[in-house]
Amino acid sequence: MKLIRYLTAILIAVILLRVDAYAQTGQAADTGRVFELKDLEEIVFKNHPIVKQASLLSDAAKATVLQSLGYFDPALKASFGRKLFGSTEYYNNWGSELKVPLYIAGADLKVGYDRNVGTYTNPETRTNTDGLSAVGISIPLGQGLLIDARRSTLWQAKAMVAYAEADKVKQINSVWYAAVKDYWNWYYTYREYTLIKEGVDLALKRFEAVSRQTLMGDKPPIDSVEASITVQDRQLQLAKSTVEMQNAMLVLSNHLWNEQGTPLELPTNAVPQPVNENITLPGNAVLDTLLGQASQQHPELVKLRAKGTQLDIERRYRQEVMKPKINISGSLISSRRNFNSYVPDYYDFNWSNYKVGIEFAFPLFLRAERGKLREVKIKQQQLNYDLQQSGREIGNDITKSYNSLTAYKSQLSVQIQSINNQQVLLSGELQKFDLGESTLFLINSRESKLIDMKIKRESMISGYQKTLAELYYKAGIRQNQANL
């Protein structure tokens, strides 16, 4: 018996030394700063590279619109040619034209000046030494009157701005959803660490009490061994939980960047925000509102509708090119160079001085045009099917997430009741142990069961919060953006 007590005393001394070291570590870990979800939101939406990259999508689409507007830019062109040989001026030709594309009817307004002189100048284009000025217009009466290539390109580019905006929202929502899930994973690992740490503290206190009673002869040495095993087992769990918490913090740090684009890490003393276990479930009105908003504003549906608008413009253009080309052009001409000089009426701008032209072209079989139009119509049918299926899947995903929230709510209520009941059992067992009617094994068993139940409760809370974020993500919005 003396030997057993001696060995027990040595064991107690060794474990007490570990207790002191653990207590110092625990005190350092308890001095934490709360890192709330709104803090994460501020950092993510301000500095995250993917969020910044997504913001460029709209700029790129607007740049495409600007590029398409270039087809309506006025164009100035000029040419000059002269040939002189053997003291003979064969030709001296100068031509210039300002062409202004008009948005309406696909017409082009033209203002030009030509001066073609010389011995061997083509009589068809020869002018007097003053040259000829012209003001005219070219209008397509057939193909290109309602829509042409440049208007089609511009309208499709404008339709893709809505597509880019929706794609930007989708990417930003994806980044935020991933960040929220990682935050609540960190919350769970931290709460698990805290509960196991509390279990270690309880086991250490019980070990100290039992050890003193053992040294005084009030408890058998086997109780000290039992208590020390519980301490060691929970310390092993705590070590594992510590690593999991640290890894969760690293994963969450993937979303943290500063304004200079340098990666940040969560401080080791950071702790997640506390959460009330009495959660409030969104009502059916919220579900109906989310379903209604998703059917109109969900980024995936907006993208499909923008693509549908683009295809509709393309269909109209392909139908237009099946018409014959009938282009008519006309210009009033004059030998006037400026408005200050005198020009006889028969050489000035009037309806007797003009140039007119007409151009006609029409492919006989239209196989290329009919094939392209059929291809566009097939794409429209495919898009309509995608729109129907995507709308149905989005609605079902929202309802599924809401059903999961309802299940978490009911399960959490039952879990809280079970924890309260388990706490009553543990308190009763401690009273019986003080009276000598229970064993340390039963106390440790009930206490471990209580810790496991609390950890499961935190897992449910974490799961509920992630599912709540999923509900809004499936609806195509963020929780703080919901107009509910």
PDB file of N, CA and C in Angstrom, residues 19 21 34 38 121 138 161 201 207 210 251 263 311 325 354 357 367 370 375 385 400 437 447 466:
ATOM      1  N   VAL A  19      -0.775  20.389 -15.584  1.00  0.00           N
ATOM      2  CA  VAL A  19      -1.941  21.230 -15.334  1.00  0.00           C
ATOM      3  C   VAL A  19      -1.540  22.700 -15.338  1.00  0.00           C
ATOM      4  N   ALA A  21       1.074  24.098 -16.804  1.00  0.00           N
ATOM      5  CA  ALA A  21       1.422  24.509 -18.172  1.00  0.00           C
ATOM      6  C   ALA A  21       0.171  24.695 -19.011  1.00  0.00           C
ATOM      7  N   VAL A  34     -13.085  39.330 -30.956  1.00  0.00           N
ATOM      8  CA  VAL A  34     -14.178  38.784 -31.743  1.00  0.00           C
ATOM      9  C   VAL A  34     -14.045  39.257 -33.199  1.00  0.00           C
ATOM     10  N   LYS A  38     -19.711  40.358 -40.114  1.00  0.00           N
ATOM     11  CA  LYS A  38     -19.721  41.630 -40.844  1.00  0.00           C
ATOM     12  C   LYS A  38     -18.296  42.134 -41.102  1.00  0.00           C
ATOM     13  N   THR A 121      -7.437  62.422-118.344  1.00  0.00           N
ATOM     14  CA  THR A 121      -8.371  62.083-117.276  1.00  0.00           C
ATOM     15  C   THR A 121      -9.640  61.487-117.877  1.00  0.00           C
ATOM     16  N   SER A 138     -27.034  57.719 -98.944  1.00  0.00           N
ATOM     17  CA  SER A 138     -27.201  56.365 -99.464  1.00  0.00           C
ATOM     18  C   SER A 138     -28.129  55.616 -98.516  1.00  0.00           C
ATOM     19  N   VAL A 161     -24.356  43.479 -71.838  1.00  0.00           N
ATOM     20  CA  VAL A 161     -24.051  44.220 -70.609  1.00  0.00           C
ATOM     21  C   VAL A 161     -24.848  43.630 -69.449  1.00  0.00           C
ATOM     22  N   ASP A 201     -10.679  21.139 -18.266  1.00  0.00           N
ATOM     23  CA  ASP A 201     -10.644  21.880 -16.991  1.00  0.00           C
ATOM     24  C   ASP A 201     -11.412  21.139 -15.903  1.00  0.00           C
ATOM     25  N   PHE A 207      -9.573  15.643 -10.933  1.00  0.00           N
ATOM     26  CA  PHE A 207      -8.365  14.869 -10.641  1.00  0.00           C
ATOM     27  C   PHE A 207      -7.639  15.431  -9.420  1.00  0.00           C
ATOM     28  N   VAL A 210      -9.687  14.432  -6.312  1.00  0.00           N
ATOM     29  CA  VAL A 210      -9.566  12.995  -6.022  1.00  0.00           C
ATOM     30  C   VAL A 210      -8.154  12.669  -5.561  1.00  0.00           C
ATOM     31  N   VAL A 251      -8.008  28.132 -43.599  1.00  0.00           N
ATOM     32  CA  VAL A 251      -8.937  28.100 -44.737  1.00  0.00           C
ATOM     33  C   VAL A 251      -9.701  29.415 -44.830  1.00  0.00           C
ATOM     34  N   PRO A 263      -1.945  38.882 -49.004  1.00  0.00           N
ATOM     35  CA  PRO A 263      -2.768  37.967 -48.204  1.00  0.00           C
ATOM     36  C   PRO A 263      -2.640  38.264 -46.712  1.00  0.00           C
ATOM     37  N   LEU A 311     -29.869  36.407 -79.041  1.00  0.00           N
ATOM     38  CA  LEU A 311     -30.258  35.508 -80.127  1.00  0.00           C
ATOM     39  C   LEU A 311     -31.443  36.061 -80.912  1.00  0.00           C
ATOM     40  N   LYS A 325     -30.797  42.914-101.803  1.00  0.00           N
ATOM     41  CA  LYS A 325     -30.113  44.188-101.587  1.00  0.00           C
ATOM     42  C   LYS A 325     -30.589  45.192-102.629  1.00  0.00           C
ATOM     43  N   TYR A 354     -27.105  66.642-110.177  1.00  0.00           N
ATOM     44  CA  TYR A 354     -27.167  65.515-109.237  1.00  0.00           C
ATOM     45  C   TYR A 354     -26.463  64.289-109.821  1.00  0.00           C
ATOM     46  N   GLY A 357     -27.731  56.644-108.166  1.00  0.00           N
ATOM     47  CA  GLY A 357     -27.320  55.279-108.456  1.00  0.00           C
ATOM     48  C   GLY A 357     -28.191  54.292-107.711  1.00  0.00           C
ATOM     49  N   ARG A 367     -29.046  29.507 -99.574  1.00  0.00           N
ATOM     50  CA  ARG A 367     -28.762  28.365 -98.703  1.00  0.00           C
ATOM     51  C   ARG A 367     -27.946  28.771 -97.477  1.00  0.00           C
ATOM     52  N   ARG A 370     -30.396  30.783 -95.187  1.00  0.00           N
ATOM     53  CA  ARG A 370     -31.412  29.926 -94.557  1.00  0.00           C
ATOM     54  C   ARG A 370     -30.786  29.008 -93.510  1.00  0.00           C
ATOM     55  N   GLU A 375     -30.030  27.742 -87.762  1.00  0.00           N
ATOM     56  CA  GLU A 375     -29.134  27.520 -86.628  1.00  0.00           C
ATOM     57  C   GLU A 375     -29.491  28.426 -85.449  1.00  0.00           C
ATOM     58  N   TYR A 385     -35.418  25.806 -73.434  1.00  0.00           N
ATOM     59  CA  TYR A 385     -35.427  24.612 -72.590  1.00  0.00           C
ATOM     60  C   TYR A 385     -34.521  24.798 -71.370  1.00  0.00           C
ATOM     61  N   LYS A 400     -35.662  23.302 -51.064  1.00  0.00           N
ATOM     62  CA  LYS A 400     -34.889  22.269 -50.370  1.00  0.00           C
ATOM     63  C   LYS A 400     -34.070  22.872 -49.234  1.00  0.00           C
ATOM     64  N   GLU A 437     -22.369   7.035  -3.290  1.00  0.00           N
ATOM     65  CA  GLU A 437     -23.276   6.070  -3.909  1.00  0.00           C
ATOM     66  C   GLU A 437     -23.048   5.949  -5.415  1.00  0.00           C
ATOM     67  N   GLU A 447     -20.465  13.041 -18.060  1.00  0.00           N
ATOM     68  CA  GLU A 447     -19.895  14.335 -18.418  1.00  0.00           C
ATOM     69  C   GLU A 447     -19.405  14.329 -19.863  1.00  0.00           C
ATOM     70  N   LYS A 466     -24.927  27.827 -42.150  1.00  0.00           N
ATOM     71  CA  LYS A 466     -24.466  27.579 -43.515  1.00  0.00           C
ATOM     72  C   LYS A 466     -25.649  27.338 -44.452  1.00  0.00           C
TER      73      LYS A 466
END
